[in-house]
Short mmCIF file of C-alpha atoms and ligand atoms in Angstrom, two decimals:
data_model
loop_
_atom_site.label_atom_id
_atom_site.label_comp_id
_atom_site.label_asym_id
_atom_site.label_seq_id
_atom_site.Cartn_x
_atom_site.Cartn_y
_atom_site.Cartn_z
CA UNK A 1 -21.29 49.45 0.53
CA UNK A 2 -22.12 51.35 -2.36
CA UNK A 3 -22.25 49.91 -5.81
CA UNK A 4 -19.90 51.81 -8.60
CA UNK A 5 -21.27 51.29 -12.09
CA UNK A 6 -18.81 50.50 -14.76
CA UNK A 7 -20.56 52.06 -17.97
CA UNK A 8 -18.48 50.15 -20.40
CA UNK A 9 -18.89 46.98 -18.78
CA UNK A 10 -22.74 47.34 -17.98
CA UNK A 11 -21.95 45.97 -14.21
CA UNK A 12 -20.86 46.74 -10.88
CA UNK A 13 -16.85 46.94 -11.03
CA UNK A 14 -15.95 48.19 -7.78
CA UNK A 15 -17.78 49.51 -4.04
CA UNK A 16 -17.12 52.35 -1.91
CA UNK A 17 -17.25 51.79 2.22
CA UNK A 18 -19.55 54.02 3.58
CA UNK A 19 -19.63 53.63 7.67
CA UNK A 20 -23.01 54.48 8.99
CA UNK A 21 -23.93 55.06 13.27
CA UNK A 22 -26.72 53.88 15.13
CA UNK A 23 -27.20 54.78 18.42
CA UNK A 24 -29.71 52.91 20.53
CA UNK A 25 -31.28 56.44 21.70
CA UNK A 26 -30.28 58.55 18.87
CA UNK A 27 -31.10 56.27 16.21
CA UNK A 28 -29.39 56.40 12.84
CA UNK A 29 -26.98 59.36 12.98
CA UNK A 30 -25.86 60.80 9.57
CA UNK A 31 -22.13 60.45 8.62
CA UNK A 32 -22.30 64.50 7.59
CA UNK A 33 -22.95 64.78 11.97
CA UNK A 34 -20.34 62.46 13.06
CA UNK A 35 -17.36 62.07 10.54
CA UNK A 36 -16.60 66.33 11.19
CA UNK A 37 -16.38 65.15 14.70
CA UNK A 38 -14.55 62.20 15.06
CA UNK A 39 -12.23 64.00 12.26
CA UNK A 40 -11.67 66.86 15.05
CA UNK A 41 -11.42 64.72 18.58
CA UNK A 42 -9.27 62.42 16.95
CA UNK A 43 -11.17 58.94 16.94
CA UNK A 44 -11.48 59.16 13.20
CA UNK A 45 -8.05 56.64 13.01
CA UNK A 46 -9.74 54.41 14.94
CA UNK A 47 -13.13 54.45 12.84
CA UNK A 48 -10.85 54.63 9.65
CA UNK A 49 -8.87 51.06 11.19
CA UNK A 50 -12.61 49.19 11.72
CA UNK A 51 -13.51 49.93 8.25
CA UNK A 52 -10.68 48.93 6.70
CA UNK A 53 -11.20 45.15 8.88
CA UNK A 54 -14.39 45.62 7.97
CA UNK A 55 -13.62 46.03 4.50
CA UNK A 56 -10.53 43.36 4.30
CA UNK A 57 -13.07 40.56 5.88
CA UNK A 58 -15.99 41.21 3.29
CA UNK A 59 -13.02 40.72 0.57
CA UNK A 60 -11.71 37.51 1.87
CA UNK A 61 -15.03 35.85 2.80
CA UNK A 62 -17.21 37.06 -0.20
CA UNK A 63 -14.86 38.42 -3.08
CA UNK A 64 -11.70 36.43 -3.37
CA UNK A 65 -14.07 33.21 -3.64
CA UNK A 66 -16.31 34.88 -5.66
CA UNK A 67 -14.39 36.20 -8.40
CA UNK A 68 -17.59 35.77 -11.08
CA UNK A 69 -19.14 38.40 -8.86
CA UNK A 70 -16.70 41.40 -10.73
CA UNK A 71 -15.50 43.41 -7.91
CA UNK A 72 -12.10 44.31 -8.60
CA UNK A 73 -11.59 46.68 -5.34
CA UNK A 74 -13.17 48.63 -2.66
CA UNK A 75 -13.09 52.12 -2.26
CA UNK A 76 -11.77 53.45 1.36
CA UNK A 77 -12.19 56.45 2.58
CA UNK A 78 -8.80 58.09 4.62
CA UNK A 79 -8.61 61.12 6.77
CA UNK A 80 -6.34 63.59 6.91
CA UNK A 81 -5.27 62.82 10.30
CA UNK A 82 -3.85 59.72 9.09
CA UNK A 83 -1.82 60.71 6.49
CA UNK A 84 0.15 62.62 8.68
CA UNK A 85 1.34 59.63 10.20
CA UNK A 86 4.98 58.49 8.29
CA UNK A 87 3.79 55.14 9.21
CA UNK A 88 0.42 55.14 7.40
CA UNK A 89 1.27 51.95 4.74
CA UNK A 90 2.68 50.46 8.25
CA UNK A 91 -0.83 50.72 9.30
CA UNK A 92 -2.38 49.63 6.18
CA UNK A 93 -0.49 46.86 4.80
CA UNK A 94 -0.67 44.62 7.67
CA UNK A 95 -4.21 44.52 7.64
CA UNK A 96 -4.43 43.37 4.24
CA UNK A 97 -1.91 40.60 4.99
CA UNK A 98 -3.69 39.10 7.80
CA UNK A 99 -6.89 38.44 5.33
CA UNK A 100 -4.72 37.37 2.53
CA UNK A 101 -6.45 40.99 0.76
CA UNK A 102 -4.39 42.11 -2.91
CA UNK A 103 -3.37 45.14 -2.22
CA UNK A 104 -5.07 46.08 -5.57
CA UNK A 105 -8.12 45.20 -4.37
CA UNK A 106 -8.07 48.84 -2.07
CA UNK A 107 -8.00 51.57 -3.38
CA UNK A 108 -7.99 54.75 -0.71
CA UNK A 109 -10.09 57.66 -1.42
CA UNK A 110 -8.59 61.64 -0.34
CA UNK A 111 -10.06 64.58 -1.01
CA UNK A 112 -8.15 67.98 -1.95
CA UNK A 113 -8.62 69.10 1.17
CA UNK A 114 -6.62 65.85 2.45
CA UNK A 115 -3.96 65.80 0.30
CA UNK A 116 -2.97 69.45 0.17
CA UNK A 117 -2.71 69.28 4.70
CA UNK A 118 0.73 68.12 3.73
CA UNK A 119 1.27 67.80 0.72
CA UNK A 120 5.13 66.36 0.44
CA UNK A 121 4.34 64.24 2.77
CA UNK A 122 1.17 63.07 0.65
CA UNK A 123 3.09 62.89 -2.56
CA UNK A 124 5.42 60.19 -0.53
CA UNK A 125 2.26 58.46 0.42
CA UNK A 126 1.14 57.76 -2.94
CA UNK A 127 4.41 56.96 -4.39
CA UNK A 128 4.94 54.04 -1.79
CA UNK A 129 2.08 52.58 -2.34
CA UNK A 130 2.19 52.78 -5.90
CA UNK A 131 5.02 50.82 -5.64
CA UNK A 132 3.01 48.15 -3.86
CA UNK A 133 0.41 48.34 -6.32
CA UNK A 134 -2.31 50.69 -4.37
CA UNK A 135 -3.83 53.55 -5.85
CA UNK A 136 -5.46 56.42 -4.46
CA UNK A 137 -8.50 57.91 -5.67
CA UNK A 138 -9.41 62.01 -5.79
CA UNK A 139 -12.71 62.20 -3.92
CA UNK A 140 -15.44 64.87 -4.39
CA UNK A 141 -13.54 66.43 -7.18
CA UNK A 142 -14.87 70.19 -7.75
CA UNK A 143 -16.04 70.71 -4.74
CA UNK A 144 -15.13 73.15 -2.11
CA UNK A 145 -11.46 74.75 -2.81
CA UNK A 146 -11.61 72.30 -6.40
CA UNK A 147 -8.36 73.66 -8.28
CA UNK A 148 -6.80 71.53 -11.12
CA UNK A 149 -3.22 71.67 -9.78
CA UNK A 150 -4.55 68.39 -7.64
CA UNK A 151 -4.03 66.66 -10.97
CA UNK A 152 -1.10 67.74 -11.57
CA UNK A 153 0.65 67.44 -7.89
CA UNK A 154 -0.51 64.30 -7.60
CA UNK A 155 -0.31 61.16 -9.17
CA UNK A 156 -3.49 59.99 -8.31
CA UNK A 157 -5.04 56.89 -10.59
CA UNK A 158 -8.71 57.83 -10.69
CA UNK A 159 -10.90 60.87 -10.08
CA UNK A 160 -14.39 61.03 -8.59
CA UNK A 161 -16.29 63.81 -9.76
CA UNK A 162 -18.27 65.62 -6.39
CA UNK A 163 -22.36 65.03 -6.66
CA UNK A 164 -22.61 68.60 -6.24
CA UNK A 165 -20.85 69.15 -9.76
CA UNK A 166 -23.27 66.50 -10.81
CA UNK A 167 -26.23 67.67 -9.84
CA UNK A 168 -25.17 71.70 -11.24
CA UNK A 169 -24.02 70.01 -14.20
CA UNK A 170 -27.96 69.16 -15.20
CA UNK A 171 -29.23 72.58 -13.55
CA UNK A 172 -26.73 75.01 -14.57
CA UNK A 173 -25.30 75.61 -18.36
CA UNK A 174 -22.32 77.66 -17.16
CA UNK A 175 -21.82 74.54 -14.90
CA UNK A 176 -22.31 72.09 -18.00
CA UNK A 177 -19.72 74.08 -20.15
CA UNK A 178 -16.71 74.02 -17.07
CA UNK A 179 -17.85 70.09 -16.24
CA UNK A 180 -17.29 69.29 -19.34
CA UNK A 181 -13.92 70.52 -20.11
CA UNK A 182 -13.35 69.37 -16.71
CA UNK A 183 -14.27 65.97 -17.82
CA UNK A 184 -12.17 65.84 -21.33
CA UNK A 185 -9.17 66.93 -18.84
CA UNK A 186 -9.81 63.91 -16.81
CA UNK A 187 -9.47 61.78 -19.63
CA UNK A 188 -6.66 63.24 -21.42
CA UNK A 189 -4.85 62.62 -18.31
CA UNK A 190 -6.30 59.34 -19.42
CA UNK A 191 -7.29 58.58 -15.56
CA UNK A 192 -10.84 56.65 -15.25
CA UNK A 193 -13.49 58.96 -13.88
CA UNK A 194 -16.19 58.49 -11.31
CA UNK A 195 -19.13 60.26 -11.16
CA UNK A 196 -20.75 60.96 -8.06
CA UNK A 197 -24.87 61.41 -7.37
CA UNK A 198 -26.27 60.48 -10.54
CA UNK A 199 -30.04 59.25 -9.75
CA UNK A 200 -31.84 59.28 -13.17
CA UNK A 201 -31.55 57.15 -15.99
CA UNK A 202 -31.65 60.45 -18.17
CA UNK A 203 -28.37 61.88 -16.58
CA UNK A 204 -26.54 58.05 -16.57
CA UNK A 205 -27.73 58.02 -20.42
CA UNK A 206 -26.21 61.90 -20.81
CA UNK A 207 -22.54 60.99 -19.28
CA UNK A 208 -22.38 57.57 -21.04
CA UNK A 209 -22.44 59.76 -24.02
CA UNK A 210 -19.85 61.86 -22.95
CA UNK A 211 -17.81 59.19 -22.63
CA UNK A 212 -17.40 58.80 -18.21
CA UNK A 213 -16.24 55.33 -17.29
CA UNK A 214 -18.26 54.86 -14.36
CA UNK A 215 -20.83 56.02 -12.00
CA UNK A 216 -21.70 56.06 -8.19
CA UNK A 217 -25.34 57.45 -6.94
CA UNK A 218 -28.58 55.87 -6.26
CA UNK A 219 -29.63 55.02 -9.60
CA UNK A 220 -27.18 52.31 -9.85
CA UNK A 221 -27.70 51.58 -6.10
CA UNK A 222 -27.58 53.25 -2.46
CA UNK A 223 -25.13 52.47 -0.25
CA UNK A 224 -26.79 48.92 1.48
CA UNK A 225 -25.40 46.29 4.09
CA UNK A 226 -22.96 43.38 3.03
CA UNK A 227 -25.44 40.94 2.83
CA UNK A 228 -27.74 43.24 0.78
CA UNK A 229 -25.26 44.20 -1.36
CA UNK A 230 -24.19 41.23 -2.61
CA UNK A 231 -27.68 40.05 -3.39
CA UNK A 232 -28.15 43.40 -5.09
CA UNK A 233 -24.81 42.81 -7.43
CA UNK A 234 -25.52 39.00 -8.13
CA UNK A 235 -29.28 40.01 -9.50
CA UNK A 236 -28.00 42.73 -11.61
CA UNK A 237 -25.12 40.15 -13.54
CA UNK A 238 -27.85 37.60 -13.33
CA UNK A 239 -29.84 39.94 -15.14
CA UNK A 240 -27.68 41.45 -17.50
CA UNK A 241 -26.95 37.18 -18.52
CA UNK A 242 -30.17 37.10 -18.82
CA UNK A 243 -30.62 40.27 -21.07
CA UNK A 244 -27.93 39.15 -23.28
CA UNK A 245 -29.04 35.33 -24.06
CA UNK A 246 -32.25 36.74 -25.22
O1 G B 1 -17.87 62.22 0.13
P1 G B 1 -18.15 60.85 -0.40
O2 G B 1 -18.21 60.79 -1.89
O3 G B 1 -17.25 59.81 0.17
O4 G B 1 -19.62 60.52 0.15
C1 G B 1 -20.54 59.77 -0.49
C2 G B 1 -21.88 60.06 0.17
O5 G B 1 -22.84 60.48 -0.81
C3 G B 1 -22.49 58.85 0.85
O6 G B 1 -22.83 59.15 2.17
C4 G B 1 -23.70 58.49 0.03
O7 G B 1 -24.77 58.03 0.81
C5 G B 1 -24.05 59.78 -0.68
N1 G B 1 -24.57 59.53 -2.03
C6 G B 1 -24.06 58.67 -2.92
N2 G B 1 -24.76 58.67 -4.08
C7 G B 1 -25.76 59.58 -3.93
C8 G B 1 -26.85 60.02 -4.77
O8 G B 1 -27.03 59.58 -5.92
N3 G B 1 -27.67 60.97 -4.26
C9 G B 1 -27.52 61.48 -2.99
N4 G B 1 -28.38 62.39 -2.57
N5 G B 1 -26.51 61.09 -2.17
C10 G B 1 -25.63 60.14 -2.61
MN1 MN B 2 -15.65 58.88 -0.81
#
């Protein structure tokens, strides 16, 4: 789990599930390696399914109990193969159910790239499960075939800007000048924005200023175990108590 940064709230609001592989022989094998292949031979529903458990479990045994500890959802990543199933919420809802699991408390992460495979079917998607109180998230927002009719296609309730566009938007002006804009956009549309890859305090400090609601990248924490997670989160409340009583 990865820790997202709520820069108005000075604490951890949310987490995105990030599966990880380790092979006995291979060792630890990067999600960039096997995600593109499971996507293409198919066994990327199934991976998809065990995360969400996974996810649904962590909720009811460390977050529903815990509600001091601020997580309001958890981020889940969805292929494209499995939003051309009709049935998708059918596959969804259920698991939420069994572990007793708000359905506010997931919120499923597409990219463009997802949503545009089909896209009436997509728009359908979202709309049932807005009625059922689950929103979908825009993932890696600018990158690859980025194009703002997304936004306006789809009615999705939070974009995450792509650590690419991130990392360009501290190297590159003409990159600073089109983030930016692309940034006021975002919250026009008044959706909450993510961004993605931010690793220095110096770039967190720069996009509180311009007013982003939250952040995901190392400097606010990599992407750890449950167990280390949750110790990370309760020292950084504990901290920011501590901060404040003095
Ligand atoms: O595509 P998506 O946004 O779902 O993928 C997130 C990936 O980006 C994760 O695998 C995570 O490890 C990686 N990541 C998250 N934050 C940072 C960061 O600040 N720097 C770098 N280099 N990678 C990051
Ligand atoms: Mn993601």
């Amino acid at each position: 789990y990865q820790p997202i940064y709520s820069l108005k709230e000075k604490c951890v609001v949310s987490l995105e599930a990030l599966v990880r592989l380790k092979d006995e022989k291979l060792g630890a094998i990067p999600p960039d390696e096997f995600i593109p292949l499971a996507e293409q031979n198919g066994t990327i529903t199934q991976i998809s399914e065990i995360v969400l458990e996974e996810c649904c479990r962590f909720l009811a045994k460390h977050v529903l109990s815990n509600p001091s500890l601020g997580i309001r959802t958890i981020h889940v990543n969805i292929a494209a193969a499995q939003c051309l199933n009709r049935n998708l919420k059918e596959s969804i809802l259920p698991v939420l159910e069994r572990y007793h699991v708000p359905t506010h408390m997931i919120t499923l992460e597409l990219t463009e790239r997802t949503a545009i495979e089909a896209p009436k079917l997509m728009l359908w998607h979202m709309q049932e499960f807005g009625k059922i109180g689950m929103g979908f998230a825009m993932d890696d927002y600018g990158n690859g075939n980025s194009n703002c009719s997304y936004l306006i296609r789809f009615p999705f309730r939070e974009i995450k800007i792509d650590k690419d566009m991130t990392w360009s938007y501290f190297e590159n002006p003409t990159a600073k000048i089109v983030i930016e804009n692309e940034i006021k956009t975002i919250q026009k549309l008044g959706l909450p924005l993510i961004m993605e890859g931010v690793e220095k305090k110096e770039q967190s400090d720069a996009l509180e200023a311009l007013g982003v609601d939250m952040i995901q990248g190392y400097y606010y924490g990599k992407p750890m175990p449950e167990t280390e997670c949750l110790r990370y989160i309760r020292r950084m409340h504990f901290a920011k108590e501590e901060y404040g009583k003095s």
